[in-house]
CSV table of C-alpha atoms and ligand atoms in Angstrom, one decimal:
chain,number,residue,atom,x,y,z
L,17,MET,CA,136.8,172.9,125.1
L,18,THR,CA,138.6,176.0,124.0
L,19,GLU,CA,141.2,174.5,121.7
L,20,LYS,CA,142.7,176.7,119.1
L,21,GLY,CA,145.0,176.1,116.1
L,22,THR,CA,145.7,173.9,113.2
L,23,TYR,CA,145.9,170.2,113.5
L,24,TYR,CA,146.6,167.3,111.2
L,25,ALA,CA,145.3,163.8,111.0
L,26,LEU,CA,146.5,160.8,109.1
L,27,HIS,CA,144.1,157.9,108.9
L,28,LEU,CA,145.2,154.4,107.7
L,29,GLY,CA,142.0,152.5,107.0
L,30,GLY,CA,141.7,149.2,105.2
L,31,THR,CA,141.3,150.4,101.7
L,32,TYR,CA,142.0,154.2,101.9
L,33,PHE,CA,144.3,156.5,103.7
L,34,ARG,CA,143.3,160.0,104.4
L,35,ILE,CA,145.1,163.1,105.3
L,36,LEU,CA,143.4,166.2,106.6
L,37,ARG,CA,144.0,169.6,108.2
L,38,VAL,CA,141.5,171.0,110.7
L,39,LEU,CA,141.4,174.5,112.0
L,40,LEU,CA,139.8,175.0,115.4
L,41,GLY,CA,138.7,178.5,116.3
L,42,GLY,CA,138.5,178.2,120.1
L,43,GLU,CA,134.8,177.9,120.3
L,44,ARG,CA,132.8,174.7,120.4
L,45,SER,CA,131.0,175.6,117.1
L,46,TYR,CA,134.0,176.6,115.1
L,47,LEU,CA,135.6,173.6,113.4
L,48,ASP,CA,136.8,174.0,109.8
L,49,VAL,CA,138.1,171.1,107.8
L,50,GLN,CA,140.4,172.9,105.5
L,51,ASP,CA,141.8,170.2,103.3
L,52,VAL,CA,141.0,166.5,102.9
L,53,GLU,CA,142.8,164.0,100.7
L,54,ARG,CA,141.7,160.5,100.3
L,55,HIS,CA,143.7,157.9,98.4
L,56,PRO,CA,143.5,154.2,97.9
L,57,ILE,CA,146.3,152.4,99.7
L,58,PRO,CA,148.5,150.9,97.0
L,59,SER,CA,147.9,147.2,97.3
L,60,HIS,CA,151.6,146.2,97.2
L,61,LEU,CA,152.1,148.1,100.6
L,62,MET,CA,149.7,145.6,102.4
L,63,ASN,CA,152.4,142.9,102.3
L,64,SER,CA,155.5,145.0,102.1
L,65,THR,CA,157.7,146.0,105.1
L,66,SER,CA,157.0,148.5,107.9
L,67,GLU,CA,159.7,150.7,106.4
L,68,VAL,CA,158.1,150.8,103.0
L,69,LEU,CA,154.7,151.4,104.4
L,70,PHE,CA,155.7,154.2,106.8
L,71,ASN,CA,158.0,155.9,104.2
L,72,PHE,CA,155.1,156.0,101.9
L,73,LEU,CA,152.8,157.6,104.5
L,74,ALA,CA,155.5,160.1,105.4
L,75,PHE,CA,156.0,161.0,101.8
L,76,SER,CA,152.3,161.5,101.3
L,77,LEU,CA,152.2,163.8,104.4
L,78,GLU,CA,155.1,165.8,103.0
L,79,ARG,CA,153.3,166.3,99.7
L,80,PHE,CA,150.1,167.3,101.6
L,81,ILE,CA,152.0,169.9,103.5
L,82,GLU,CA,153.8,171.3,100.5
L,83,LYS,CA,150.4,172.2,99.1
L,84,GLU,CA,149.8,174.6,101.9
L,85,GLY,CA,151.8,177.1,99.9
L,86,ASP,CA,154.5,179.3,101.4
L,87,GLY,CA,153.4,178.2,104.9
L,88,SER,CA,154.2,181.6,106.3
L,89,SER,CA,151.6,181.2,109.0
L,90,SER,CA,153.0,177.9,110.2
L,91,GLN,CA,156.7,178.3,109.5
L,92,GLY,CA,158.8,177.3,112.4
L,93,VAL,CA,155.9,175.8,114.2
L,94,LYS,CA,155.9,172.1,114.9
L,95,ARG,CA,152.8,170.5,113.3
L,96,GLU,CA,150.8,168.3,115.7
L,97,LEU,CA,149.5,165.1,114.1
L,98,ALA,CA,146.9,162.5,115.0
L,99,PHE,CA,147.4,159.0,113.7
L,100,THR,CA,144.2,157.2,113.2
L,101,PHE,CA,145.1,153.5,112.9
L,102,SER,CA,142.2,151.1,112.1
L,103,PHE,CA,143.8,147.9,113.4
L,104,PRO,CA,144.0,146.3,116.9
L,105,VAL,CA,146.6,148.0,119.1
L,106,LYS,CA,147.7,147.5,122.7
L,107,HIS,CA,148.1,151.0,124.0
L,108,SER,CA,150.7,152.1,126.5
L,109,SER,CA,149.7,155.8,126.3
L,110,ILE,CA,147.6,158.1,124.2
L,111,SER,CA,150.5,158.4,121.8
L,112,SER,CA,151.9,154.9,121.8
L,113,GLY,CA,150.9,151.4,121.3
L,114,VAL,CA,151.9,148.1,119.6
L,115,LEU,CA,150.1,146.3,116.8
L,116,ILE,CA,148.4,143.2,118.1
L,117,LYS,CA,147.6,141.7,114.7
L,118,TRP,CA,146.8,142.8,111.2
L,119,THR,CA,143.3,142.5,109.8
L,120,LYS,CA,141.6,143.3,106.4
L,121,GLY,CA,144.2,141.6,104.3
L,122,PHE,CA,147.3,143.4,105.6
L,123,GLU,CA,150.2,141.0,106.1
L,124,ILE,CA,153.4,142.7,107.3
L,125,SER,CA,154.3,140.2,110.0
L,126,GLU,CA,157.4,142.0,111.3
L,127,MET,CA,155.1,144.9,112.3
L,128,VAL,CA,153.3,142.9,114.9
L,129,GLY,CA,154.5,144.0,118.4
L,130,LYS,CA,156.0,147.2,117.1
L,131,ASP,CA,155.0,150.7,118.3
L,132,ILE,CA,152.9,152.1,115.5
L,133,ALA,CA,153.3,155.8,116.4
L,134,GLU,CA,157.0,155.4,116.8
L,135,CYS,CA,157.3,153.8,113.3
L,136,LEU,CA,155.5,156.8,111.9
L,137,GLN,CA,157.5,159.3,113.9
L,138,VAL,CA,160.8,157.7,112.7
L,139,ALA,CA,159.6,157.9,109.1
L,140,LEU,CA,158.6,161.6,109.5
L,141,ASN,CA,162.0,162.4,111.1
L,142,ARG,CA,163.8,160.6,108.3
L,143,ARG,CA,162.1,162.9,105.8
L,144,GLY,CA,163.0,165.9,107.9
L,145,LEU,CA,159.3,166.7,108.5
L,146,ASP,CA,158.8,168.7,111.7
L,147,MET,CA,155.7,166.9,112.7
L,148,HIS,CA,154.9,165.3,116.0
L,149,VAL,CA,152.7,162.2,116.4
L,150,ALA,CA,150.7,163.5,119.4
L,151,VAL,CA,147.9,160.9,119.4
L,152,LEU,CA,147.6,157.3,118.2
L,153,VAL,CA,143.9,156.4,118.1
L,154,ASN,CA,141.6,153.8,116.7
L,155,ASP,CA,139.2,155.0,114.0
L,156,THR,CA,136.1,154.3,116.2
L,157,VAL,CA,137.5,156.4,119.0
L,158,GLY,CA,138.1,159.2,116.6
L,159,ALA,CA,134.5,159.0,115.4
L,160,LEU,CA,133.2,159.0,119.0
L,161,SER,CA,135.3,162.1,119.7
L,162,LEU,CA,133.8,164.1,116.8
L,163,GLY,CA,130.3,162.8,117.7
L,164,TYR,CA,130.8,163.9,121.3
L,165,TYR,CA,132.1,167.3,120.2
L,166,HIS,CA,128.9,168.0,118.3
L,167,ASP,CA,126.6,166.3,120.7
L,168,PRO,CA,127.5,165.2,124.2
L,169,ASP,CA,124.8,162.5,124.1
L,170,THR,CA,127.0,160.5,121.8
L,171,VAL,CA,128.2,157.4,123.7
L,172,VAL,CA,128.7,154.8,120.9
L,173,ALA,CA,130.6,154.9,117.6
L,174,VAL,CA,130.6,152.3,115.0
L,175,VAL,CA,132.5,151.9,111.7
L,176,PHE,CA,131.3,150.0,108.7
L,177,GLY,CA,134.0,150.4,106.1
L,178,THR,CA,136.4,147.8,104.7
L,179,GLY,CA,136.2,146.3,108.2
L,180,SER,CA,133.9,146.9,111.1
L,181,ASN,CA,134.5,147.9,114.7
L,182,ALA,CA,132.8,149.8,117.6
L,183,CYS,CA,133.6,151.6,120.7
L,184,TYR,CA,131.5,153.0,123.6
L,185,LEU,CA,131.7,155.0,126.8
L,186,GLU,CA,131.7,152.7,129.8
L,187,ARG,CA,131.7,153.4,133.5
L,188,THR,CA,135.3,152.8,134.7
L,189,ASP,CA,134.1,150.7,137.6
L,190,ALA,CA,132.4,148.3,135.2
L,191,ILE,CA,135.7,147.6,133.4
L,192,ILE,CA,137.3,144.6,135.1
L,193,LYS,CA,140.6,145.1,133.3
L,194,SER,CA,141.1,148.6,134.6
L,195,GLN,CA,140.5,147.7,138.3
L,196,GLY,CA,142.0,150.4,140.5
L,197,LEU,CA,142.4,152.9,137.7
L,198,LEU,CA,140.6,156.1,138.2
L,199,THR,CA,139.5,158.6,135.7
L,200,THR,CA,138.2,162.1,136.5
L,201,SER,CA,135.0,161.6,134.5
L,202,GLY,CA,134.4,158.2,136.0
L,203,SER,CA,134.1,156.8,132.5
L,204,MET,CA,136.4,155.4,129.8
L,205,VAL,CA,136.1,154.6,126.1
L,206,VAL,CA,136.2,150.9,125.4
L,207,ASN,CA,137.4,149.9,121.9
L,208,MET,CA,135.6,146.7,121.4
L,209,GLU,CA,137.3,145.3,118.3
L,210,TRP,CA,133.9,143.8,117.7
L,211,GLY,CA,135.0,142.5,114.3
L,212,ASN,CA,136.5,139.6,116.2
L,213,PHE,CA,133.3,138.9,118.1
L,214,TRP,CA,132.1,135.3,117.8
L,215,SER,CA,129.4,133.2,119.3
L,216,SER,CA,128.2,129.7,118.7
L,217,HIS,CA,124.7,131.3,118.3
L,218,LEU,CA,125.8,133.0,115.2
L,219,PRO,CA,124.8,130.7,112.3
L,220,ARG,CA,127.5,130.4,109.6
L,221,THR,CA,126.8,129.2,106.1
L,222,SER,CA,129.2,127.1,104.1
L,223,TYR,CA,130.1,130.4,102.2
L,224,ASP,CA,131.2,132.0,105.5
L,225,ILE,CA,133.2,129.0,106.4
L,226,ASP,CA,135.0,128.8,103.1
L,227,LEU,CA,135.6,132.5,103.0
L,228,ASP,CA,137.2,132.4,106.4
L,229,ALA,CA,139.3,129.3,105.7
L,230,GLU,CA,140.8,130.9,102.5
L,231,SER,CA,141.4,134.3,104.2
L,232,SER,CA,144.8,135.5,105.4
L,233,ASN,CA,143.4,135.6,109.0
L,234,SER,CA,141.3,132.5,109.3
L,235,ASN,CA,139.6,131.8,112.6
L,236,GLU,CA,139.7,135.5,113.3
L,237,MET,CA,137.4,138.4,112.8
L,238,GLY,CA,134.3,136.2,112.3
L,239,PHE,CA,131.8,139.0,112.8
L,240,GLU,CA,133.7,141.4,110.5
L,241,LYS,CA,133.6,138.8,107.8
L,242,MET,CA,129.8,138.7,107.9
L,243,LEU,CA,129.1,142.4,107.7
L,244,SER,CA,131.9,144.5,106.3
L,245,GLY,CA,132.7,146.0,103.0
L,246,MET,CA,135.8,143.8,102.4
L,247,TYR,CA,133.8,140.6,102.5
L,248,LEU,CA,130.2,141.1,101.4
L,249,GLY,CA,131.1,141.1,97.8
L,250,ASP,CA,133.0,137.9,98.2
L,251,ILE,CA,130.1,136.2,100.0
L,252,VAL,CA,127.8,137.1,97.1
L,253,ARG,CA,130.4,135.9,94.6
L,254,ARG,CA,130.7,132.5,96.4
L,255,VAL,CA,126.9,132.1,96.2
L,256,ILE,CA,126.8,132.9,92.5
L,257,LEU,CA,129.7,130.6,91.9
L,258,ARG,CA,128.0,127.7,93.6
L,259,MET,CA,124.8,128.4,91.6
L,260,SER,CA,126.8,128.4,88.4
L,261,GLN,CA,128.4,125.1,89.3
L,262,GLU,CA,125.2,123.3,90.4
L,263,SER,CA,123.1,124.5,87.5
L,264,ASP,CA,123.5,125.9,84.0
L,265,ILE,CA,121.6,129.1,84.6
L,266,PHE,CA,124.8,131.2,84.2
L,267,GLY,CA,125.9,129.5,81.0
L,268,PRO,CA,129.5,128.3,80.5
L,269,SER,CA,131.7,128.5,83.6
L,270,SER,CA,133.8,131.6,84.1
L,271,SER,CA,137.2,131.4,85.7
L,272,LEU,CA,136.9,135.0,86.9
L,273,LEU,CA,134.0,134.0,89.0
L,274,SER,CA,136.3,131.7,90.9
L,275,GLU,CA,138.8,134.5,91.6
L,276,PRO,CA,138.7,135.5,95.3
L,277,TYR,CA,137.4,139.1,95.8
L,278,ALA,CA,136.7,139.5,92.1
L,279,LEU,CA,133.3,140.9,93.0
L,280,ARG,CA,133.7,144.1,95.2
L,281,THR,CA,131.0,145.3,97.6
L,282,ASN,CA,130.4,148.5,95.7
L,283,SER,CA,129.4,146.3,92.7
L,284,VAL,CA,127.0,144.5,95.0
L,285,SER,CA,125.3,147.7,96.0
L,286,ALA,CA,125.3,148.8,92.3
L,287,MET,CA,123.5,145.6,91.4
L,288,HIS,CA,121.2,145.7,94.4
L,289,GLU,CA,120.2,149.3,93.7
L,290,ASP,CA,119.9,148.9,89.9
L,291,ASP,CA,116.5,150.4,89.1
L,292,THR,CA,116.6,150.0,85.4
L,293,PRO,CA,113.8,147.7,84.1
L,294,GLU,CA,116.3,145.5,82.3
L,295,LEU,CA,118.8,145.5,85.2
L,296,GLN,CA,121.6,146.9,83.0
L,297,GLU,CA,124.0,147.4,85.9
L,298,VAL,CA,123.6,143.7,86.8
L,299,THR,CA,124.3,142.8,83.2
L,300,ARG,CA,127.4,144.9,83.1
L,301,ILE,CA,128.9,143.7,86.3
L,302,LEU,CA,128.2,140.0,85.6
L,303,LYS,CA,129.9,140.6,82.2
L,304,ASP,CA,132.9,141.9,84.0
L,305,LEU,CA,132.9,138.6,85.9
L,306,GLY,CA,132.9,136.7,82.7
L,307,VAL,CA,129.3,135.8,82.9
L,308,SER,CA,127.3,137.1,79.9
L,309,GLU,CA,123.9,136.7,78.3
L,310,VAL,CA,122.1,135.6,81.4
L,311,PRO,CA,118.3,136.0,81.2
L,312,LEU,CA,116.5,138.7,83.2
L,313,LYS,CA,115.0,136.1,85.5
L,314,VAL,CA,118.5,135.0,86.5
L,315,ARG,CA,119.7,138.7,86.9
L,316,LYS,CA,116.8,139.1,89.3
L,317,LEU,CA,118.0,136.1,91.2
L,318,VAL,CA,121.5,137.8,91.5
L,319,VAL,CA,119.8,140.9,92.9
L,320,LYS,CA,118.0,138.7,95.4
L,321,VAL,CA,121.4,137.2,96.5
L,322,CYS,CA,122.8,140.7,97.1
L,323,ASP,CA,119.7,141.5,99.1
L,324,VAL,CA,119.9,138.4,101.3
L,325,VAL,CA,123.6,138.9,102.1
L,326,THR,CA,123.2,142.6,102.8
L,327,ARG,CA,120.1,142.2,104.8
L,328,ARG,CA,121.9,139.7,107.0
L,329,ALA,CA,124.8,142.2,107.4
L,330,GLY,CA,122.5,145.1,108.3
L,331,ARG,CA,120.6,143.0,110.8
L,332,LEU,CA,123.9,141.8,112.5
L,333,ALA,CA,125.1,145.4,112.6
L,334,ALA,CA,121.9,146.3,114.4
L,335,ALA,CA,122.2,143.4,116.8
L,336,GLY,CA,125.7,144.6,117.7
L,337,ILE,CA,124.6,148.1,118.4
L,338,ALA,CA,121.6,146.9,120.4
L,339,GLY,CA,124.0,144.7,122.4
L,340,ILE,CA,126.1,147.8,123.3
L,341,LEU,CA,123.0,149.7,124.3
L,342,LYS,CA,121.9,146.9,126.5
L,343,LYS,CA,125.3,146.7,128.1
L,344,ILE,CA,125.1,150.4,129.1
L,345,GLY,CA,121.5,150.4,130.0
L,346,ARG,CA,120.3,152.4,127.1
L,347,ASP,CA,118.0,149.7,125.6
L,348,GLY,CA,115.2,150.5,128.0
L,349,SER,CA,116.0,147.7,130.4
L,350,GLY,CA,118.1,149.6,132.9
L,351,GLY,CA,121.5,148.0,132.0
L,352,ILE,CA,122.7,144.5,132.5
L,353,THR,CA,125.7,145.4,134.7
L,354,SER,CA,124.1,148.2,136.7
L,355,GLY,CA,122.9,146.0,139.5
L,356,ARG,CA,119.9,148.2,139.9
L,357,SER,CA,116.6,146.7,140.8
L,358,ARG,CA,113.7,147.1,138.4
L,359,SER,CA,112.0,149.8,140.6
L,360,GLU,CA,115.1,151.9,140.2
L,361,ILE,CA,115.2,151.8,136.4
L,362,GLN,CA,116.0,155.1,135.1
L,363,MET,CA,114.2,157.0,132.3
L,364,GLN,CA,115.6,156.2,128.9
L,365,LYS,CA,118.1,158.8,128.0
L,366,ARG,CA,118.6,160.3,124.6
L,367,THR,CA,121.5,158.2,123.1
L,368,VAL,CA,123.5,159.1,120.0
L,369,VAL,CA,125.3,156.5,118.0
L,370,ALA,CA,127.9,157.9,115.6
L,371,VAL,CA,128.4,155.8,112.5
L,372,GLU,CA,130.9,156.1,109.7
L,373,GLY,CA,132.6,154.1,107.0
L,374,GLY,CA,132.2,153.6,103.3
L,375,LEU,CA,129.8,150.8,103.5
L,376,TYR,CA,127.4,152.7,105.7
L,377,MET,CA,127.8,156.0,103.8
L,378,ASN,CA,127.3,154.6,100.3
L,379,TYR,CA,125.1,151.5,100.5
L,380,SER,CA,121.6,152.8,101.4
L,381,MET,CA,120.0,149.3,101.5
L,382,PHE,CA,122.6,148.3,104.2
L,383,ARG,CA,121.6,151.4,106.1
L,384,GLU,CA,117.9,150.7,105.8
L,385,TYR,CA,118.2,147.1,106.9
L,386,MET,CA,120.2,148.2,109.9
L,387,ASP,CA,117.8,150.9,110.9
L,388,GLU,CA,114.8,148.6,110.4
L,389,ALA,CA,116.3,145.9,112.6
L,390,LEU,CA,117.4,148.3,115.3
L,391,VAL,CA,113.8,149.5,115.7
L,392,GLU,CA,112.7,145.8,115.7
L,393,ILE,CA,115.1,144.9,118.5
L,394,LEU,CA,114.7,148.0,120.7
L,395,GLY,CA,110.9,148.5,120.1
L,396,GLU,CA,109.3,151.7,118.8
L,397,GLU,CA,109.3,153.5,122.1
L,398,VAL,CA,113.0,153.1,123.0
L,399,SER,CA,114.1,153.7,119.4
L,400,GLN,CA,112.8,157.2,119.6
L,401,TYR,CA,115.6,158.0,122.1
L,402,VAL,CA,118.3,156.4,120.0
L,403,VAL,CA,119.7,158.6,117.2
L,404,VAL,CA,122.0,157.1,114.6
L,405,LYS,CA,124.1,159.9,113.2
L,406,ALA,CA,126.3,159.6,110.1
L,407,MET,CA,129.7,161.1,110.6
L,408,GLU,CA,131.6,161.5,107.3
L,409,ASP,CA,135.3,161.4,107.9
L,410,GLY,CA,134.4,161.4,111.6
L,411,SER,CA,137.3,159.2,112.6
L,412,SER,CA,139.9,161.5,111.1
L,413,ILE,CA,138.4,164.8,112.1
L,414,GLY,CA,137.7,163.5,115.6
L,415,SER,CA,141.3,162.3,116.2
L,416,ALA,CA,142.5,165.8,115.3
L,417,LEU,CA,140.2,167.1,118.0
L,418,LEU,CA,141.8,164.8,120.4
L,419,VAL,CA,145.2,166.3,119.7
L,420,ALA,CA,143.7,169.7,120.2
L,421,SER,CA,142.1,168.8,123.5
L,422,LEU,CA,145.4,167.4,124.8
L,423,GLN,CA,147.0,170.8,124.3
L,424,SER,CA,144.4,172.9,125.9
I,13,ADP,P1,138.5,152.4,105.0
I,13,ADP,O1,137.9,151.1,105.4
I,13,ADP,O2,139.7,152.3,104.2
I,13,ADP,O3,138.7,153.4,106.2
I,13,ADP,P2,136.0,153.5,104.0
I,13,ADP,O4,135.4,153.6,105.4
I,13,ADP,O5,135.8,154.5,103.0
I,13,ADP,O6,137.5,153.2,104.0
I,13,ADP,O7,135.4,152.1,103.4
I,13,ADP,C1,135.7,151.7,102.2
I,13,ADP,C2,134.9,150.4,101.9
I,13,ADP,O8,133.5,150.7,101.9
I,13,ADP,C3,135.2,149.9,100.5
I,13,ADP,O9,136.3,149.0,100.5
I,13,ADP,C4,133.9,149.1,100.2
I,13,ADP,O10,133.9,147.8,100.8
I,13,ADP,C5,132.8,149.9,101.0
I,13,ADP,N1,132.1,150.8,100.0
I,13,ADP,C6,132.5,151.9,99.5
I,13,ADP,N2,131.6,152.4,98.6
I,13,ADP,C7,130.6,151.5,98.6
I,13,ADP,C8,129.4,151.4,97.9
I,13,ADP,N3,129.0,152.3,97.0
I,13,ADP,N4,128.6,150.3,98.1
I,13,ADP,C9,129.0,149.4,99.0
I,13,ADP,N5,130.1,149.4,99.7
I,13,ADP,C10,130.9,150.4,99.5
I,14,MG,MG1,137.9,153.6,108.1
């Protein structure tokens, strides 16, 4: 790739939106992230209207650009923008696609079926911003692009943030849906939307069932609800709530504890990783939930609950990754769709899995459980060829790279 120039990316996640500017110097090694802004998505936007949501995004972009100063170097030049959109989309081209459904608590029903890139472009035009939405891309695909840019052995990208999803590089002839479609490389990226994976073999507890039933998208995103940042805190809360109802170890009942999503996943990791002898973080966080003066023994039990819930999440995450590796023959078995006989099994190739998202980046016990289970599933030998690489902001930076590569 010999792309050159300045590119912008806007990423709408589940909790945050990010805006960044990337400078590419025309050589593979030269990639400079010049400015990154990360803001929480104001919660009222999640159930507003498409106009309100996209006006807000356009306004934020405008402010971001104003910061560039006199803009002398870029005056009169149309800015090329990548829109990283972390929700299920049916694409009609690299720069267009309609929203299939909302996830992660978003509920703007009139948006479903609308072209996401067009909505953003219209909002940008309305503000008089000379920006062009050149690419609409899923966050996992953005992360895969950055992973591949740094290391061509990258064939899988996974996000563990507010939600969870994965994509991987598949042989075009193995994709039934794309029959007859040819690509020059012979391969294609598949956005799995694995958050919606479900199997009767996946054991669900009563906590999972209740969480799902009370969510805004019940019967959907079953896998995501067991392993992503939006939900882990609420699973832990439900377990503690049940314990407090069925025993008196937590003292008088707290109405806060009955409040959905009152316990966030970052509090779960703070409690889990509390290394003070008296578990002061646990005391503090329980107090915020209206539960005070619980004995150390009970606080230790709360840490155990965090551990069990996060261990399950990490192990499910590993199982998902191992499943992809198996599908593409990188699990040491030669591939389940390759049709090769055992004697033709190829040598295991070095395989890089790019991973990003706030849960993975900030919750070290989640990471450890995932890594541990991946080795357990793949075996020591095959694991040596599988490299899991953290990719901070990979989905946004990578999507800017996609814009650049389109223009070269
Ligand atoms: P988005 O999902 O909006 O793209 P991120 O990838 O940054 O944003 O993920 C944010 C989510 O990551 C938070 O909502 C939270 O669930 C989780 N998270 C962030 N920090 C921590 C932490 N310290 N411990 C556990 N989970 C965290
Ligand atoms: Mg994200």
